[in-house]
Coordinates of C-alpha atoms and ligand atoms in Angstrom, one line a residue:
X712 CA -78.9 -35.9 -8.4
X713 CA -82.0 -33.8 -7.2
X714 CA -81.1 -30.5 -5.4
X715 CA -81.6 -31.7 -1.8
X716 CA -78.9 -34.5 -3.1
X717 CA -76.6 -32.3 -3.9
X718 CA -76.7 -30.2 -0.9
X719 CA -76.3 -32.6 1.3
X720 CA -73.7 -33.9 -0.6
X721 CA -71.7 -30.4 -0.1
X722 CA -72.4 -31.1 3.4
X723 CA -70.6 -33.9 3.3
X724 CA -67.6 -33.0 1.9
X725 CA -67.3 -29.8 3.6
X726 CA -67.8 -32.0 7.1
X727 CA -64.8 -34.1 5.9
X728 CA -62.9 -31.1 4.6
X729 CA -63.2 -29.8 8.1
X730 CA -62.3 -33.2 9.7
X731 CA -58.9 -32.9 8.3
X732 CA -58.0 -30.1 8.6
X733 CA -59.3 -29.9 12.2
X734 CA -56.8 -33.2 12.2
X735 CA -53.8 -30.7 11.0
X736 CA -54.2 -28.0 13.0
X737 CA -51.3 -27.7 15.5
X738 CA -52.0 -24.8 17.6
X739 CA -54.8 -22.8 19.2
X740 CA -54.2 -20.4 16.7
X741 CA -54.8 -22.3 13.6
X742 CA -57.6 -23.8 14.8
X743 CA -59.5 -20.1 15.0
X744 CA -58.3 -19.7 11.6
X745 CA -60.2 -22.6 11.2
X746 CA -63.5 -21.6 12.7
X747 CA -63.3 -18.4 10.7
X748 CA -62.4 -20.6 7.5
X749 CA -65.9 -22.6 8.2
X750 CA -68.0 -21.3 10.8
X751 CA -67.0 -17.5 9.9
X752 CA -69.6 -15.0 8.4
X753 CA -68.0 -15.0 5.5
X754 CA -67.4 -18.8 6.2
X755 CA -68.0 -22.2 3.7
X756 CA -71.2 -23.6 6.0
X757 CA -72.6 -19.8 5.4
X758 CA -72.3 -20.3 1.7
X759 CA -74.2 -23.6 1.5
X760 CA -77.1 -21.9 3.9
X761 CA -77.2 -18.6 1.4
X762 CA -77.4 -21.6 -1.4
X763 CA -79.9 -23.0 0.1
X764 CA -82.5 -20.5 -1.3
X765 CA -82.4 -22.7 -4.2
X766 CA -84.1 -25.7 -2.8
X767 CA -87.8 -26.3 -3.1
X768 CA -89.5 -24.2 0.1
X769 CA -90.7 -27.8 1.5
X770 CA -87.0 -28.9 2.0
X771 CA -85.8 -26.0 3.2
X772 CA -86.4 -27.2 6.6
X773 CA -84.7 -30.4 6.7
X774 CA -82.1 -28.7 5.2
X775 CA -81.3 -25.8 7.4
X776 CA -81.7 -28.6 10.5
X777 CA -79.0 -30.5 9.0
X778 CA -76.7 -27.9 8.3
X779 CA -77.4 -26.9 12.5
X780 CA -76.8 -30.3 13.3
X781 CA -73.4 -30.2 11.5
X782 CA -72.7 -26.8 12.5
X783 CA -73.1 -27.7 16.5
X784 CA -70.9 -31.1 15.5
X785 CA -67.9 -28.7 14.5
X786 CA -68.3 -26.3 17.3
X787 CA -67.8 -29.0 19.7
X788 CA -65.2 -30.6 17.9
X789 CA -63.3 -27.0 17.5
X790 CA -63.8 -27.1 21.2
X791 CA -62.4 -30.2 22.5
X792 CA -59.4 -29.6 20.3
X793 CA -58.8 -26.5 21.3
X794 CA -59.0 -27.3 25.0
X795 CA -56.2 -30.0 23.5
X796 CA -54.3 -27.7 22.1
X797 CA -54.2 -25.2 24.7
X798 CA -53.5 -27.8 28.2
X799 CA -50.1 -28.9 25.7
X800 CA -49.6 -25.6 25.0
X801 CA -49.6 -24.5 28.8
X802 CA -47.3 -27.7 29.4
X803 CA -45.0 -26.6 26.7
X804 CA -44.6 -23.1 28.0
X805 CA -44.1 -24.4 31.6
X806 CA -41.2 -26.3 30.1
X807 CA -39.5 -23.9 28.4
X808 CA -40.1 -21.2 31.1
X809 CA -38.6 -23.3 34.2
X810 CA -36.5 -21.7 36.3
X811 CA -33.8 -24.0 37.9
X812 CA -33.3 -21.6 41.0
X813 CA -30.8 -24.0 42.5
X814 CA -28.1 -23.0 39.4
X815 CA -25.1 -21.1 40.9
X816 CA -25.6 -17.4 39.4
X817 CA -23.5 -15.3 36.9
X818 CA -22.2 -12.8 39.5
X819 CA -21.1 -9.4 37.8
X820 CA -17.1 -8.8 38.7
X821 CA -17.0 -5.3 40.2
X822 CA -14.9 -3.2 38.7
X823 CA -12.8 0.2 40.4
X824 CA -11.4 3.3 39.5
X825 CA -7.5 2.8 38.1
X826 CA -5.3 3.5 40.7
X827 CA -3.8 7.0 38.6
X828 CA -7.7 8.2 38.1
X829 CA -8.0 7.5 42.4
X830 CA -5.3 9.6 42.8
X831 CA -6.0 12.8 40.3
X832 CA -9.3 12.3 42.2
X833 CA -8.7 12.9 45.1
X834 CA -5.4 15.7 44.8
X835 CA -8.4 17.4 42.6
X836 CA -10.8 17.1 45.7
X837 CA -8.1 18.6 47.7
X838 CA -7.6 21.6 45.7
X839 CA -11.2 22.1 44.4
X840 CA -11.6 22.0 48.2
X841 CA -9.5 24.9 48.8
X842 CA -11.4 27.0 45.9
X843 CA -9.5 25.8 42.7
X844 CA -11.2 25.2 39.3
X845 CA -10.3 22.0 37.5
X846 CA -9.1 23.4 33.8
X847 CA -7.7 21.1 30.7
X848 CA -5.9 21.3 27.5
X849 CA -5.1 19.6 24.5
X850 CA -2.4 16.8 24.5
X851 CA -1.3 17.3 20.9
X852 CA 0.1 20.7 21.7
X853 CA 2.1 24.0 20.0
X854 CA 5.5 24.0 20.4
X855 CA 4.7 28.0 21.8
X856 CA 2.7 26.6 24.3
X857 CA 4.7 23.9 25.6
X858 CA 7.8 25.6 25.5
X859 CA 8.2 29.3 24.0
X860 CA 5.8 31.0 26.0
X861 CA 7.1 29.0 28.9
X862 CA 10.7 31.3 28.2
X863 CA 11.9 28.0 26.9
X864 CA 13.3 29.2 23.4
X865 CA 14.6 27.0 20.6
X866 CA 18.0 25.5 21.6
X867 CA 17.0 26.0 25.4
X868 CA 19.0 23.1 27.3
X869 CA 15.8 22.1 29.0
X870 CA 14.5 21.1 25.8
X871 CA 17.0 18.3 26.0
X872 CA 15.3 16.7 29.3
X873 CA 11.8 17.1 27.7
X874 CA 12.4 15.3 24.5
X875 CA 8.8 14.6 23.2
X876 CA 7.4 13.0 19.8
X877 CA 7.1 15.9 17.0
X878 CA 4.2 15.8 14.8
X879 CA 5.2 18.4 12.7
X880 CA 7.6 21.4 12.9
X881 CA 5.2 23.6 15.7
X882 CA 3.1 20.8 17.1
X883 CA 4.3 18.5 19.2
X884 CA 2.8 16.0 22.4
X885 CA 2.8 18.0 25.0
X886 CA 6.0 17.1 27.6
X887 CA 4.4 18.8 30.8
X888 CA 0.8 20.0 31.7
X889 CA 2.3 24.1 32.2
X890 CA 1.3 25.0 28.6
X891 CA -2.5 24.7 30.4
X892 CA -1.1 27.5 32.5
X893 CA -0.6 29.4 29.2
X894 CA -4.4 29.0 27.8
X895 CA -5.5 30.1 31.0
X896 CA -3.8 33.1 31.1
X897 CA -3.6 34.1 28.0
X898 CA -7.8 34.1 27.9
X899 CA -8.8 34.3 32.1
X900 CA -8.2 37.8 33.8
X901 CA -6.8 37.2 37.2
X902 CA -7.5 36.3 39.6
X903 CA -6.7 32.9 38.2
X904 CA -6.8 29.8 40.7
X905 CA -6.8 26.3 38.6
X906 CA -6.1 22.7 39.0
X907 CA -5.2 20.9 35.6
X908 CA -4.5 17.4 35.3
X909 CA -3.5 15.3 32.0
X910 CA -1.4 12.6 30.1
X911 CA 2.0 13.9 29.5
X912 CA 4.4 12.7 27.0
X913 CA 8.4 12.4 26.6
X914 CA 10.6 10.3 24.8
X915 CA 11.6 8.1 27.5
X916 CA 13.1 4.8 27.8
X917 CA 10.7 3.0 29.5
X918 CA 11.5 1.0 32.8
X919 CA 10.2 0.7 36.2
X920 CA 10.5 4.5 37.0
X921 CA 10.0 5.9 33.6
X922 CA 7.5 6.0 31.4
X923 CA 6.7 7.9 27.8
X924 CA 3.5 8.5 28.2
X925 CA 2.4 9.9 31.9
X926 CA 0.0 11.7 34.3
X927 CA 0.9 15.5 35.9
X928 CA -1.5 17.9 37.8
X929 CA -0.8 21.2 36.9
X930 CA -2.1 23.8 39.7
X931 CA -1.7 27.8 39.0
X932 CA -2.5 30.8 40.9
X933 CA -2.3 34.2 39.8
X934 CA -3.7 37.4 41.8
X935 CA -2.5 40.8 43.5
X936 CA -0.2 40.3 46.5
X937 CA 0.2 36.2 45.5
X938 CA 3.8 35.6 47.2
X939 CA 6.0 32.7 48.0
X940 CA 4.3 32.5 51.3
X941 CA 1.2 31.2 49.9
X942 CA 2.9 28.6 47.9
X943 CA 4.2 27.2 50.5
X944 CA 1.1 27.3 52.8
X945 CA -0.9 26.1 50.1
X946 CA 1.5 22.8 49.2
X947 CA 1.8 21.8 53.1
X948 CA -2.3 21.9 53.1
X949 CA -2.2 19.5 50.3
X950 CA 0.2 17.4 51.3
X951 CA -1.2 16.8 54.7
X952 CA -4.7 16.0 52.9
X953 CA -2.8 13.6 50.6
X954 CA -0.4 11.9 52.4
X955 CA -1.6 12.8 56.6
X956 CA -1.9 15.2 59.1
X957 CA 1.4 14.5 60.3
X958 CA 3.1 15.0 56.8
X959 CA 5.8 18.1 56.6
X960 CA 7.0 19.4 53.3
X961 CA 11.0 20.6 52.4
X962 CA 11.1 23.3 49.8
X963 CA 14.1 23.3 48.2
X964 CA 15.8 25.8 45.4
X965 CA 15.7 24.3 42.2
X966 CA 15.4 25.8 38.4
X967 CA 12.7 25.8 35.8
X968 CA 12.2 28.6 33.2
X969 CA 8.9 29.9 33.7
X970 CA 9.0 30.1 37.6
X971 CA 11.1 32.5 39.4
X972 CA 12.4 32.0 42.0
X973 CA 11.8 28.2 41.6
X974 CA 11.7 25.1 43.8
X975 CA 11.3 21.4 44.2
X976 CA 9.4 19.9 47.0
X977 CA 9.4 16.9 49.1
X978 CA 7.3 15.4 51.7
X979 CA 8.3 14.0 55.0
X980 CA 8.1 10.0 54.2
X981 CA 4.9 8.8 55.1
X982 CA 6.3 5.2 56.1
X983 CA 8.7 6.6 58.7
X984 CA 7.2 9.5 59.6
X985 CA 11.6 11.4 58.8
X986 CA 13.3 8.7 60.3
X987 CA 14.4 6.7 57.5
X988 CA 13.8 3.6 55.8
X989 CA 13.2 1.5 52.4
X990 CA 10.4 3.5 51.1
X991 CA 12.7 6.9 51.2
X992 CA 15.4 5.4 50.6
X993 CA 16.9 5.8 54.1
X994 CA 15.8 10.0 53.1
X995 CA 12.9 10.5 55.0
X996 CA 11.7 12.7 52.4
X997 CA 10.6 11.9 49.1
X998 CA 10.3 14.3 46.3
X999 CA 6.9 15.0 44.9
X1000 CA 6.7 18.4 42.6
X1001 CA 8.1 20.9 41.3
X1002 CA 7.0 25.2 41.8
X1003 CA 7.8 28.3 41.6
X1004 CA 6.6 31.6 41.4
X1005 CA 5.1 32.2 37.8
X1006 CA 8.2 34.4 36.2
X1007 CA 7.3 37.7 35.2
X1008 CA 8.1 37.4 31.4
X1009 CA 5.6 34.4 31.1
X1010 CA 3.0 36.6 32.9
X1011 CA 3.3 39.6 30.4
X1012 CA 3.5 36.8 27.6
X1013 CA -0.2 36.1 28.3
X1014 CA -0.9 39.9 28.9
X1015 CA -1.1 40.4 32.3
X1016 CA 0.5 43.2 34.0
X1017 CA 3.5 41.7 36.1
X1018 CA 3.8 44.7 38.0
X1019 CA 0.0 44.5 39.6
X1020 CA -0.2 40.9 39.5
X1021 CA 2.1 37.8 40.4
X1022 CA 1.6 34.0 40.6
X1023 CA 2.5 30.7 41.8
X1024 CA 2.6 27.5 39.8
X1025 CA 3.4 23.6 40.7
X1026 CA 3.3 20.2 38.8
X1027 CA 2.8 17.0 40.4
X1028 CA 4.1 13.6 39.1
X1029 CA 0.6 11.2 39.5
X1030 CA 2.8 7.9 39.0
X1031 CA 5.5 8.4 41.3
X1032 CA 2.7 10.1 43.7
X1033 CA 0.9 6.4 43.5
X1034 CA 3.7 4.6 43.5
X1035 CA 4.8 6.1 46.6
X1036 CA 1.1 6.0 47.8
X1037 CA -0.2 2.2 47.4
X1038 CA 3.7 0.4 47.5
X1039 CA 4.3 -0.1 43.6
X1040 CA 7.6 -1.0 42.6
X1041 CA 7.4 -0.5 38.9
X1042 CA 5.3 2.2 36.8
X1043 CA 5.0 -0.6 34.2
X1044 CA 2.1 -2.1 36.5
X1045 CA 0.5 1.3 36.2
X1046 CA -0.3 0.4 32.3
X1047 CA -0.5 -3.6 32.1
X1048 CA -4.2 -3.6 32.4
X1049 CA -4.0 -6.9 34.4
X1050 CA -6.5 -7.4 36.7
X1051 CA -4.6 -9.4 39.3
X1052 CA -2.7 -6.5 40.0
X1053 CA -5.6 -3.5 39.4
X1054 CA -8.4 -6.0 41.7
X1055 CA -6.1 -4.7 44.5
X1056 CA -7.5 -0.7 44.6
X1057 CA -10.9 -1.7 45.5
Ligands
LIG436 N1 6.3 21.4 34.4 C1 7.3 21.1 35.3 C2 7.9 19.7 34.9 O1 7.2 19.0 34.2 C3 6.8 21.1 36.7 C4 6.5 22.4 37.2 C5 5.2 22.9 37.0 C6 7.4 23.2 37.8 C7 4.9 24.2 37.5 C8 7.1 24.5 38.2 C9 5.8 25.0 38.1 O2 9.0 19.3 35.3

């Protein structure tokens, strides 16, 4: 085989080469691999033009028009495939990408705040309204906090009614939010005016008005000249912003250790308006916190001068408050999680 032979011959088989592989190729992409693979600079129809220096100068001619020819056969054939390629690719991506805008959508459920967060919420708002801070304290508390510095000593018969869950010999869950009181004190300088709300814990049974684990806001105020007075002015505000304008509050005298002298307080029933009826219990008023005045001996406890300064304190139950509120018959609803009954505080 003479030299012109030969290239033509390469030619040939590069031509079919191409013709398969041009056969193979399955998407736009492999086909410009393919048109670097043979039309490339670096490309196979490059090689056999560098080779063709080898060839006798009067076939160099013929040569180089038939490797043209072949080169201009391959662009148009790259082309017309790619064109091909490209109108199924199109067709394939229309598929895939079709949007059916008749399908019913995936609406997203709205969800709400539980109905104990709605109501530490808003008594919160109340009191932040009237100048309060909102503080907090740990749940997992010290037995001095939740009770000794409260002038509730070891063997104190109030201890009995706050039964809680021990963790060791000193620390214990906390059975009422008042140790918060304590904190505060014991590092804030008066004057002192704080809202603190938190999960409380006692070893109850639990049934439809008792729970072990539940919700208090404990509010404190501590400043020269602080007297019952103020107490009472201050609970009647909030209870009208909680429960109405028409709301009126009962103090009566009642006993805790750490507030002297001490009371518990009721609000005229928001159903009858005093009158009576199922939501009172035929009372017309229903009980809603404790207070007192902050006793002396917890004061100087936390270092502050009972004689210059004097406090109030009172703790209010959330669950009965939002029972009472929104019409719930048993706590247990409060902690179910179900959303048949919690889709109702929207
Ligand atoms: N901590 C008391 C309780 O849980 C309530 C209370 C708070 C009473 C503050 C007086 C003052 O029963």
């Amino acid at each position: 085989m003479d030299a012109m032979e030969q290239a033509l011959d390469q030619l040939a088989r590069m031509w079919a080469e191409f013709g398969e592989a041009l056969g193979e190729a399955a998407s736009t992409q492999q086909l410009e691999a393919l048109r670097v693979r043979f039309l490339g600079k670096k490309g196979e129809l490059t090689g056999i033009l560098r080779g063709m220096g080898a060839l006798p100068a009067d076939l160099r001619p013929l040569m180089g028009a038939r490797a043209n020819e072949v080169r201009t056969d391959m662009e148009s054939a790259l082309e017309s495939r790619r064109l091909d390629l490209a109108d199924q690719e199109t067709r394939l991506r229309m598929m895939q990408e079709r949007l059916d805008v008749t399908l019913p959508g995936c609406p997203t459920p709205m969800g709400c705040r539980h109905p104990l967060t709605q109501v530490i919420d808003e008594i919160c708002g109340i009191f932040m309204g009237m100048g309060y801070a909102i503080a907090e304290g740990p749940e997992v508390e010290y037995d001095r906090y939740n009770f000794e510095m409260l002038n509730i000593p070891a063997g104190h018969p109030s201890r009995d009614t706050q039964d809680t869950f021990y963790i060791g010999e000193t620390v214990l869950l906390r059975t009422q939010t008042s140790p918060v009181q304590v904190r505060v004190m014991e590092t804030t300088p008066p004057p002192i005016r704080i809202v603190c709300p938190g999960r409380v814990y006692r070893s109850d049974a639990i049934d439809a008005t008792h729970s072990a684990i539940f919700h208090q806001i404990e509010g404190l105020v501590v400043d020269e000249g602080v007297t019952m007075g103020d107490l009472i002015g201050s609970l009647r505000l909030f209870a009208k912003g909680l429960f109405g304008a028409g709301t009126e509050i009962r103090v009566r005298p009642h006993h805790f250790p750490f507030t002297e002298p001490s009371a518990e307080v009721d609000v005229s029933c928001w159903t009858c308006g005093g009158s009576g009826c199922r939501t009172c219990k035929g009372e017309g008023w229903i009980e809603v916190l404790g207070a007192g005045m902050v006793h002396p001996k917890v004061l100087a406890g936390c270092g502050i001068d009972s004689e210059r300064y004097s406090g109030f304190a009172f703790g209010i139950g959330i669950e009965r408050t939002a029972m009472a509120r929104f019409g719930i018959d048993d706590m247990r609803h409060l902690y179910d999680n179900d959303m048949r009954f919690l889709a109702q505080f929207r």
